[in-house]
């Protein structure tokens, strides 16, 4: 069996609000509960398990590879919510979309300041 990524814990101040925010923006199913976690299931069998109560969350980066159609849908939800987005991880190119590696990408922040990214082509392009 090849090694596969299964899940990660996302530290946040309100696990239910953060999980619902991400699930809505990405257009995936409603979060579920597992023990102390609010769980967002992604399409490739991985999960983001939101947990609270560990003090002030440290800003992290989470990137999601999406189709062109999903990109348009996610971008529309970001705009509809009035969220600021950028073409770069350093938040210098506000309101822009990048075209790195022949695809499209953008970044936005979640309620705890985690730097979220969607991209349609992986870094380095398709191989």
Short mmCIF file of N, CA, C and O in Angstrom, two decimals:
data_model
loop_
_atom_site.label_atom_id
_atom_site.label_comp_id
_atom_site.label_asym_id
_atom_site.label_seq_id
_atom_site.Cartn_x
_atom_site.Cartn_y
_atom_site.Cartn_z
N UNK A 1 0.84 -1.19 0.00
CA UNK A 1 0.00 0.00 0.00
C UNK A 1 0.88 1.24 0.00
O UNK A 1 1.81 1.35 0.78
N UNK A 2 0.57 2.17 -0.86
CA UNK A 2 1.30 3.44 -0.89
C UNK A 2 0.88 4.29 0.30
O UNK A 2 -0.24 4.20 0.79
N UNK A 3 1.79 5.10 0.77
CA UNK A 3 1.49 6.01 1.86
C UNK A 3 0.53 7.07 1.36
O UNK A 3 0.74 7.67 0.30
N UNK A 4 -0.56 7.29 2.09
CA UNK A 4 -1.53 8.31 1.74
C UNK A 4 -1.77 9.21 2.95
O UNK A 4 -1.77 8.75 4.08
N UNK A 5 -2.02 10.48 2.65
CA UNK A 5 -2.37 11.42 3.71
C UNK A 5 -3.81 11.16 4.12
O UNK A 5 -4.69 11.01 3.26
N UNK A 6 -4.10 11.10 5.43
CA UNK A 6 -5.42 10.76 5.91
C UNK A 6 -6.16 11.93 6.54
O UNK A 6 -7.31 12.18 6.21
N UNK A 7 -5.54 12.65 7.48
CA UNK A 7 -6.20 13.78 8.13
C UNK A 7 -5.19 14.67 8.82
O UNK A 7 -4.04 14.29 9.00
N UNK A 8 -5.65 15.86 9.16
CA UNK A 8 -4.87 16.74 10.00
C UNK A 8 -5.82 17.47 10.93
O UNK A 8 -7.01 17.58 10.64
N UNK A 9 -5.30 17.92 12.05
CA UNK A 9 -6.10 18.68 13.00
C UNK A 9 -5.87 20.16 12.75
O UNK A 9 -4.72 20.62 12.66
N UNK A 10 -6.95 20.90 12.59
CA UNK A 10 -6.91 22.34 12.38
C UNK A 10 -7.31 23.02 13.68
O UNK A 10 -8.45 22.88 14.13
N UNK A 11 -6.38 23.73 14.28
CA UNK A 11 -6.64 24.43 15.52
C UNK A 11 -7.46 25.69 15.22
O UNK A 11 -7.15 26.43 14.28
N UNK A 12 -8.50 25.93 16.00
CA UNK A 12 -9.37 27.09 15.75
C UNK A 12 -10.02 27.54 17.05
O UNK A 12 -9.94 26.86 18.07
N UNK A 13 -10.70 28.68 16.99
CA UNK A 13 -11.38 29.19 18.19
C UNK A 13 -12.81 28.68 18.30
O UNK A 13 -13.36 28.61 19.40
N UNK A 14 -13.45 28.33 17.18
CA UNK A 14 -14.81 27.80 17.17
C UNK A 14 -14.88 26.71 16.10
O UNK A 14 -15.02 27.00 14.92
N UNK A 15 -14.76 25.46 16.54
CA UNK A 15 -14.64 24.34 15.59
C UNK A 15 -15.84 24.22 14.67
O UNK A 15 -15.68 23.95 13.48
N UNK A 16 -17.04 24.42 15.19
CA UNK A 16 -18.23 24.27 14.34
C UNK A 16 -18.31 25.38 13.30
O UNK A 16 -18.58 25.12 12.13
N UNK A 17 -18.07 26.62 13.71
CA UNK A 17 -18.11 27.75 12.77
C UNK A 17 -17.02 27.62 11.72
O UNK A 17 -17.28 27.84 10.53
N UNK A 18 -15.82 27.25 12.12
CA UNK A 18 -14.71 27.13 11.17
C UNK A 18 -14.95 25.99 10.18
O UNK A 18 -14.71 26.14 8.99
N UNK A 19 -15.44 24.86 10.66
CA UNK A 19 -15.71 23.72 9.78
C UNK A 19 -16.84 24.05 8.81
O UNK A 19 -16.75 23.73 7.62
N UNK A 20 -17.90 24.69 9.29
CA UNK A 20 -19.01 25.08 8.41
C UNK A 20 -18.54 26.09 7.35
O UNK A 20 -18.93 26.01 6.19
N UNK A 21 -17.70 27.05 7.76
CA UNK A 21 -17.16 28.05 6.84
C UNK A 21 -16.43 27.36 5.69
O UNK A 21 -16.69 27.62 4.52
N UNK A 22 -15.50 26.47 6.02
CA UNK A 22 -14.71 25.82 4.99
C UNK A 22 -15.58 24.92 4.11
O UNK A 22 -15.46 24.93 2.89
N UNK A 23 -16.46 24.14 4.73
CA UNK A 23 -17.32 23.24 3.96
C UNK A 23 -18.18 24.03 2.98
O UNK A 23 -18.34 23.63 1.81
N UNK A 24 -18.71 25.16 3.42
CA UNK A 24 -19.53 25.99 2.53
C UNK A 24 -18.70 26.54 1.38
O UNK A 24 -19.09 26.44 0.22
N UNK A 25 -17.55 27.15 1.70
CA UNK A 25 -16.73 27.77 0.65
C UNK A 25 -16.27 26.72 -0.37
O UNK A 25 -16.33 26.95 -1.58
N UNK A 26 -15.85 25.55 0.10
CA UNK A 26 -15.37 24.52 -0.82
C UNK A 26 -16.52 23.78 -1.52
O UNK A 26 -16.30 23.11 -2.53
N UNK A 27 -17.72 23.88 -0.98
CA UNK A 27 -18.85 23.20 -1.59
C UNK A 27 -18.86 21.70 -1.34
O UNK A 27 -19.32 20.93 -2.17
N UNK A 28 -18.37 21.31 -0.17
CA UNK A 28 -18.39 19.90 0.22
C UNK A 28 -19.50 19.69 1.23
O UNK A 28 -20.14 20.64 1.66
N UNK A 29 -19.71 18.46 1.65
CA UNK A 29 -20.79 18.14 2.58
C UNK A 29 -20.65 18.82 3.93
O UNK A 29 -19.57 19.27 4.31
N UNK A 30 -21.77 18.88 4.62
CA UNK A 30 -21.79 19.46 5.97
C UNK A 30 -20.79 18.72 6.87
O UNK A 30 -20.64 17.50 6.75
N UNK A 31 -20.15 19.42 7.77
CA UNK A 31 -19.22 18.76 8.69
C UNK A 31 -19.94 17.74 9.57
O UNK A 31 -21.12 17.90 9.89
N UNK A 32 -19.21 16.73 9.96
CA UNK A 32 -19.71 15.74 10.91
C UNK A 32 -18.94 15.89 12.22
O UNK A 32 -18.01 16.70 12.30
N UNK A 33 -19.33 15.14 13.21
CA UNK A 33 -18.63 15.16 14.50
C UNK A 33 -17.95 13.82 14.71
O UNK A 33 -18.49 12.76 14.37
N UNK A 34 -16.76 13.88 15.27
CA UNK A 34 -16.05 12.68 15.67
C UNK A 34 -15.28 13.04 16.93
O UNK A 34 -14.33 13.83 16.88
N UNK A 35 -15.71 12.50 18.05
CA UNK A 35 -15.09 12.85 19.33
C UNK A 35 -15.14 14.35 19.53
O UNK A 35 -16.19 14.97 19.34
N UNK A 36 -13.99 14.96 19.83
CA UNK A 36 -13.98 16.41 20.07
C UNK A 36 -13.84 17.25 18.79
O UNK A 36 -13.64 18.46 18.87
N UNK A 37 -13.97 16.63 17.62
CA UNK A 37 -13.68 17.31 16.36
C UNK A 37 -14.93 17.59 15.53
O UNK A 37 -15.89 16.82 15.55
N UNK A 38 -14.88 18.67 14.77
CA UNK A 38 -15.82 18.94 13.68
C UNK A 38 -15.05 18.58 12.41
O UNK A 38 -14.00 19.16 12.13
N UNK A 39 -15.55 17.63 11.65
CA UNK A 39 -14.79 17.01 10.57
C UNK A 39 -15.33 17.41 9.20
O UNK A 39 -16.52 17.26 8.92
N UNK A 40 -14.42 17.91 8.35
CA UNK A 40 -14.75 18.23 6.96
C UNK A 40 -14.12 17.15 6.10
O UNK A 40 -12.90 16.97 6.10
N UNK A 41 -14.97 16.42 5.38
CA UNK A 41 -14.53 15.33 4.51
C UNK A 41 -14.23 15.89 3.12
O UNK A 41 -15.05 16.59 2.53
N UNK A 42 -13.04 15.59 2.59
CA UNK A 42 -12.66 16.01 1.25
C UNK A 42 -12.83 14.84 0.28
O UNK A 42 -12.96 13.69 0.70
N UNK A 43 -12.80 15.13 -0.99
CA UNK A 43 -13.10 14.15 -2.02
C UNK A 43 -12.14 12.99 -2.13
O UNK A 43 -12.50 11.95 -2.65
N UNK A 44 -10.94 13.11 -1.67
CA UNK A 44 -9.96 12.04 -1.82
C UNK A 44 -9.79 11.21 -0.54
O UNK A 44 -8.76 10.58 -0.36
N UNK A 45 -10.79 11.23 0.32
CA UNK A 45 -10.76 10.43 1.53
C UNK A 45 -10.04 11.06 2.70
O UNK A 45 -9.91 10.45 3.75
N UNK A 46 -9.53 12.27 2.53
CA UNK A 46 -8.87 12.95 3.64
C UNK A 46 -9.87 13.81 4.40
O UNK A 46 -10.92 14.18 3.88
N UNK A 47 -9.52 14.13 5.63
CA UNK A 47 -10.37 15.00 6.43
C UNK A 47 -9.54 16.10 7.09
O UNK A 47 -8.35 15.92 7.35
N UNK A 48 -10.22 17.20 7.33
CA UNK A 48 -9.70 18.26 8.19
C UNK A 48 -10.53 18.20 9.45
O UNK A 48 -11.76 18.36 9.41
N UNK A 49 -9.87 17.95 10.57
CA UNK A 49 -10.54 17.76 11.85
C UNK A 49 -10.32 19.01 12.70
O UNK A 49 -9.21 19.25 13.20
N UNK A 50 -11.37 19.82 12.84
CA UNK A 50 -11.27 21.10 13.54
C UNK A 50 -11.40 20.88 15.03
O UNK A 50 -12.31 20.19 15.50
N UNK A 51 -10.47 21.49 15.80
CA UNK A 51 -10.44 21.36 17.25
C UNK A 51 -10.23 22.73 17.87
O UNK A 51 -9.49 23.55 17.33
N UNK A 52 -10.88 22.95 18.99
CA UNK A 52 -10.75 24.22 19.69
C UNK A 52 -10.25 23.99 21.11
O UNK A 52 -10.16 22.85 21.56
N UNK A 53 -9.90 25.07 21.77
CA UNK A 53 -9.52 24.98 23.17
C UNK A 53 -8.04 24.80 23.42
O UNK A 53 -7.64 24.39 24.51
N UNK A 54 -7.21 25.08 22.42
CA UNK A 54 -5.77 24.94 22.59
C UNK A 54 -5.08 26.29 22.60
O UNK A 54 -3.93 26.41 22.18
N UNK A 55 -5.78 27.32 23.04
CA UNK A 55 -5.21 28.67 23.03
C UNK A 55 -5.40 29.33 21.68
O UNK A 55 -6.14 28.85 20.83
N UNK A 56 -4.70 30.42 21.48
CA UNK A 56 -4.79 31.16 20.22
C UNK A 56 -4.21 30.32 19.08
O UNK A 56 -3.06 29.89 19.16
N UNK A 57 -4.99 30.06 18.02
CA UNK A 57 -4.47 29.25 16.91
C UNK A 57 -3.29 29.92 16.22
O UNK A 57 -3.24 31.14 16.09
N UNK A 58 -2.34 29.11 15.81
CA UNK A 58 -1.21 29.59 15.02
C UNK A 58 -1.58 29.46 13.55
O UNK A 58 -2.07 28.43 13.11
N UNK A 59 -1.34 30.51 12.81
CA UNK A 59 -1.70 30.57 11.39
C UNK A 59 -1.02 29.44 10.61
O UNK A 59 0.20 29.26 10.70
N UNK A 60 -1.82 28.70 9.86
CA UNK A 60 -1.33 27.61 9.03
C UNK A 60 -1.78 27.84 7.58
O UNK A 60 -2.61 28.71 7.31
N UNK A 61 -1.27 27.03 6.68
CA UNK A 61 -1.64 27.11 5.26
C UNK A 61 -2.23 25.78 4.84
O UNK A 61 -1.65 24.72 5.11
N UNK A 62 -3.39 25.83 4.16
CA UNK A 62 -4.05 24.64 3.64
C UNK A 62 -4.39 24.89 2.18
O UNK A 62 -5.06 25.88 1.86
N UNK A 63 -3.94 24.01 1.28
CA UNK A 63 -4.16 24.18 -0.16
C UNK A 63 -5.02 23.03 -0.66
O UNK A 63 -4.85 21.88 -0.26
N UNK A 64 -5.93 23.37 -1.60
CA UNK A 64 -6.88 22.41 -2.13
C UNK A 64 -6.81 22.40 -3.65
O UNK A 64 -7.00 23.44 -4.28
N UNK A 65 -6.53 21.24 -4.22
CA UNK A 65 -6.51 21.08 -5.66
C UNK A 65 -7.94 20.84 -6.12
O UNK A 65 -8.62 19.93 -5.63
N UNK A 66 -8.42 21.69 -7.04
CA UNK A 66 -9.81 21.64 -7.49
C UNK A 66 -9.87 21.66 -9.02
O UNK A 66 -8.90 22.05 -9.68
N UNK A 67 -11.01 21.27 -9.56
CA UNK A 67 -11.21 21.33 -11.00
C UNK A 67 -11.47 22.79 -11.41
O UNK A 67 -11.72 23.64 -10.56
N UNK A 68 -11.43 23.04 -12.69
CA UNK A 68 -11.74 24.39 -13.20
C UNK A 68 -13.16 24.80 -12.80
O UNK A 68 -13.40 25.94 -12.40
N UNK A 69 -14.11 23.88 -12.93
CA UNK A 69 -15.50 24.18 -12.56
C UNK A 69 -15.63 24.46 -11.07
O UNK A 69 -16.30 25.41 -10.66
N UNK A 70 -14.97 23.64 -10.24
CA UNK A 70 -15.00 23.87 -8.79
C UNK A 70 -14.36 25.22 -8.46
O UNK A 70 -14.84 25.93 -7.57
N UNK A 71 -13.28 25.56 -9.15
CA UNK A 71 -12.62 26.85 -8.92
C UNK A 71 -13.62 27.99 -9.11
O UNK A 71 -13.73 28.87 -8.27
N UNK A 72 -14.35 27.96 -10.24
CA UNK A 72 -15.33 29.01 -10.50
C UNK A 72 -16.39 29.08 -9.42
O UNK A 72 -16.78 30.17 -8.98
N UNK A 73 -16.86 27.94 -8.96
CA UNK A 73 -17.89 27.89 -7.92
C UNK A 73 -17.37 28.42 -6.59
O UNK A 73 -18.05 29.18 -5.90
N UNK A 74 -16.16 28.00 -6.22
CA UNK A 74 -15.57 28.46 -4.97
C UNK A 74 -15.29 29.95 -5.02
O UNK A 74 -15.60 30.69 -4.08
N UNK A 75 -14.73 30.40 -6.13
CA UNK A 75 -14.46 31.84 -6.30
C UNK A 75 -15.76 32.63 -6.14
O UNK A 75 -15.79 33.67 -5.47
N UNK A 76 -16.85 32.15 -6.74
CA UNK A 76 -18.14 32.84 -6.64
C UNK A 76 -18.62 32.90 -5.19
O UNK A 76 -19.13 33.94 -4.74
N UNK A 77 -18.43 31.84 -4.42
CA UNK A 77 -18.85 31.86 -3.01
C UNK A 77 -17.99 32.83 -2.20
O UNK A 77 -18.49 33.50 -1.29
N UNK A 78 -16.70 32.89 -2.51
CA UNK A 78 -15.82 33.84 -1.83
C UNK A 78 -16.28 35.27 -2.11
O UNK A 78 -16.41 36.09 -1.20
N UNK A 79 -16.57 35.56 -3.36
CA UNK A 79 -17.04 36.90 -3.75
C UNK A 79 -18.40 37.19 -3.12
O UNK A 79 -18.62 38.28 -2.58
N UNK A 80 -19.31 36.22 -3.17
CA UNK A 80 -20.64 36.41 -2.59
C UNK A 80 -20.59 36.72 -1.10
O UNK A 80 -21.41 37.48 -0.59
N UNK A 81 -19.63 36.12 -0.41
CA UNK A 81 -19.46 36.37 1.02
C UNK A 81 -18.74 37.68 1.31
O UNK A 81 -18.60 38.09 2.45
N UNK A 82 -18.24 38.33 0.26
CA UNK A 82 -17.50 39.57 0.46
C UNK A 82 -16.13 39.37 1.08
O UNK A 82 -15.58 40.28 1.69
N UNK A 83 -15.56 38.19 0.88
CA UNK A 83 -14.24 37.89 1.44
C UNK A 83 -13.15 38.46 0.55
O UNK A 83 -13.26 38.43 -0.68
N UNK A 84 -12.11 38.94 1.16
CA UNK A 84 -10.94 39.40 0.42
C UNK A 84 -10.15 38.18 -0.02
O UNK A 84 -9.99 37.22 0.73
N UNK A 85 -9.64 38.22 -1.24
CA UNK A 85 -8.79 37.15 -1.73
C UNK A 85 -7.60 37.76 -2.47
O UNK A 85 -7.63 38.93 -2.86
N UNK A 86 -6.58 36.94 -2.63
CA UNK A 86 -5.33 37.39 -3.23
C UNK A 86 -4.81 36.35 -4.22
O UNK A 86 -5.13 35.18 -4.12
N UNK A 87 -3.93 36.79 -5.12
CA UNK A 87 -3.30 35.89 -6.07
C UNK A 87 -2.04 35.24 -5.50
O UNK A 87 -1.49 34.34 -6.13
N UNK A 88 -1.63 35.67 -4.32
CA UNK A 88 -0.35 35.20 -3.77
C UNK A 88 -0.49 34.92 -2.27
O UNK A 88 -1.34 35.49 -1.61
N UNK A 89 0.37 34.05 -1.74
CA UNK A 89 0.28 33.69 -0.32
C UNK A 89 0.66 34.82 0.64
O UNK A 89 0.36 34.75 1.83
N UNK A 90 1.31 35.85 0.13
CA UNK A 90 1.75 36.96 0.98
C UNK A 90 0.74 38.10 0.99
O UNK A 90 0.98 39.14 1.58
N UNK A 91 -0.37 37.89 0.30
CA UNK A 91 -1.49 38.85 0.27
C UNK A 91 -1.07 40.21 -0.28
O UNK A 91 -1.44 41.24 0.26
N UNK A 92 -0.33 40.19 -1.37
CA UNK A 92 0.10 41.44 -2.02
C UNK A 92 -0.79 41.81 -3.20
O UNK A 92 -0.91 42.99 -3.53
N UNK A 93 -1.38 40.82 -3.87
CA UNK A 93 -2.16 41.07 -5.09
C UNK A 93 -3.64 40.83 -4.81
O UNK A 93 -4.23 39.83 -5.22
N UNK A 94 -4.25 41.79 -4.11
CA UNK A 94 -5.65 41.67 -3.68
C UNK A 94 -6.60 41.69 -4.87
O UNK A 94 -6.44 42.45 -5.82
N UNK A 95 -7.61 40.81 -4.79
CA UNK A 95 -8.65 40.75 -5.80
C UNK A 95 -8.20 40.16 -7.12
O UNK A 95 -8.91 40.28 -8.12
N UNK A 96 -7.05 39.51 -7.13
CA UNK A 96 -6.52 38.92 -8.36
C UNK A 96 -6.43 37.41 -8.24
O UNK A 96 -6.39 36.86 -7.14
N UNK A 97 -6.38 36.75 -9.39
CA UNK A 97 -6.23 35.30 -9.49
C UNK A 97 -4.91 35.04 -10.20
O UNK A 97 -4.61 35.69 -11.20
N UNK A 98 -4.11 34.10 -9.70
CA UNK A 98 -2.85 33.78 -10.38
C UNK A 98 -3.07 32.73 -11.45
O UNK A 98 -4.10 32.04 -11.47
N UNK A 99 -2.11 32.63 -12.34
CA UNK A 99 -2.15 31.63 -13.42
C UNK A 99 -0.88 30.78 -13.41
O UNK A 99 -0.33 30.44 -14.46
N UNK A 100 -0.42 30.45 -12.23
CA UNK A 100 0.80 29.67 -12.07
C UNK A 100 0.65 28.28 -12.69
O UNK A 100 -0.40 27.65 -12.59
N UNK A 101 1.70 27.82 -13.33
CA UNK A 101 1.79 26.47 -13.89
C UNK A 101 0.68 26.17 -14.89
O UNK A 101 0.31 25.02 -15.10
N UNK A 102 0.12 27.22 -15.51
CA UNK A 102 -0.92 27.03 -16.52
C UNK A 102 -2.31 26.81 -15.95
O UNK A 102 -3.24 26.49 -16.68
N UNK A 103 -2.47 26.98 -14.66
CA UNK A 103 -3.78 26.84 -14.02
C UNK A 103 -4.20 28.15 -13.39
O UNK A 103 -3.69 29.21 -13.74
N UNK A 104 -5.11 28.08 -12.44
CA UNK A 104 -5.54 29.25 -11.69
C UNK A 104 -5.46 28.96 -10.21
O UNK A 104 -5.61 27.81 -9.78
N UNK A 105 -5.22 30.02 -9.44
CA UNK A 105 -5.14 29.87 -8.00
C UNK A 105 -5.48 31.16 -7.30
O UNK A 105 -5.36 32.25 -7.87
N UNK A 106 -5.92 31.03 -6.05
CA UNK A 106 -6.16 32.19 -5.20
C UNK A 106 -6.08 31.77 -3.75
O UNK A 106 -6.13 30.60 -3.42
N UNK A 107 -5.94 32.78 -2.89
CA UNK A 107 -5.79 32.60 -1.45
C UNK A 107 -6.82 33.45 -0.72
O UNK A 107 -7.16 34.54 -1.17
N UNK A 108 -7.29 32.96 0.42
CA UNK A 108 -8.16 33.74 1.29
C UNK A 108 -7.95 33.24 2.71
O UNK A 108 -7.34 32.21 2.93
N UNK A 109 -8.44 33.99 3.68
CA UNK A 109 -8.27 33.63 5.09
C UNK A 109 -9.54 33.05 5.66
O UNK A 109 -10.65 33.47 5.31
N UNK A 110 -9.39 32.11 6.60
CA UNK A 110 -10.54 31.61 7.34
C UNK A 110 -10.73 32.50 8.58
O UNK A 110 -9.95 33.43 8.80
N UNK A 111 -11.76 32.24 9.39
CA UNK A 111 -12.02 33.12 10.54
C UNK A 111 -10.86 33.24 11.54
O UNK A 111 -10.78 34.23 12.27
N UNK A 112 -9.98 32.24 11.60
CA UNK A 112 -8.84 32.30 12.52
C UNK A 112 -7.55 32.74 11.84
O UNK A 112 -6.47 32.67 12.43
N UNK A 113 -7.64 33.17 10.58
CA UNK A 113 -6.46 33.66 9.88
C UNK A 113 -5.65 32.60 9.17
O UNK A 113 -4.58 32.90 8.64
N UNK A 114 -6.15 31.35 9.13
CA UNK A 114 -5.45 30.33 8.35
C UNK A 114 -5.49 30.75 6.88
O UNK A 114 -6.52 31.21 6.38
N UNK A 115 -4.37 30.59 6.21
CA UNK A 115 -4.22 31.00 4.81
C UNK A 115 -4.66 29.83 3.92
O UNK A 115 -3.97 28.82 3.80
N UNK A 116 -5.84 29.96 3.30
CA UNK A 116 -6.41 28.90 2.48
C UNK A 116 -6.13 29.17 1.01
O UNK A 116 -6.07 30.32 0.59
N UNK A 117 -5.97 28.11 0.24
CA UNK A 117 -5.63 28.24 -1.18
C UNK A 117 -6.41 27.23 -2.00
O UNK A 117 -6.58 26.08 -1.57
N UNK A 118 -6.86 27.66 -3.17
CA UNK A 118 -7.35 26.72 -4.18
C UNK A 118 -6.48 26.88 -5.41
O UNK A 118 -6.05 27.98 -5.74
N UNK A 119 -6.21 25.75 -6.09
CA UNK A 119 -5.43 25.78 -7.31
C UNK A 119 -5.93 24.69 -8.24
O UNK A 119 -6.43 23.66 -7.77
N UNK A 120 -5.85 24.94 -9.53
CA UNK A 120 -6.37 23.98 -10.50
C UNK A 120 -5.29 23.09 -11.11
O UNK A 120 -5.60 22.09 -11.75
N UNK A 121 -4.04 23.47 -10.93
CA UNK A 121 -2.90 22.68 -11.40
C UNK A 121 -1.89 22.62 -10.26
O UNK A 121 -1.57 23.66 -9.67
N UNK A 122 -1.38 21.43 -9.92
CA UNK A 122 -0.41 21.35 -8.82
C UNK A 122 0.88 22.11 -9.15
O UNK A 122 1.19 22.32 -10.32
N UNK A 123 1.60 22.49 -8.12
CA UNK A 123 2.88 23.18 -8.33
C UNK A 123 3.78 22.32 -9.20
O UNK A 123 3.89 21.12 -9.01
N UNK A 124 4.38 22.94 -10.19
CA UNK A 124 5.23 22.22 -11.13
C UNK A 124 4.47 21.69 -12.33
O UNK A 124 5.07 21.13 -13.24
N UNK A 125 3.14 21.84 -12.32
CA UNK A 125 2.32 21.37 -13.43
C UNK A 125 2.02 19.89 -13.34
O UNK A 125 2.49 19.19 -12.46
N UNK A 126 1.20 19.42 -14.25
CA UNK A 126 0.86 18.00 -14.31
C UNK A 126 2.04 17.23 -14.90
O UNK A 126 2.67 17.68 -15.82
N UNK A 127 2.32 16.11 -14.39
CA UNK A 127 3.45 15.30 -14.88
C UNK A 127 2.97 14.02 -15.47
O UNK A 127 2.06 13.43 -15.13
#
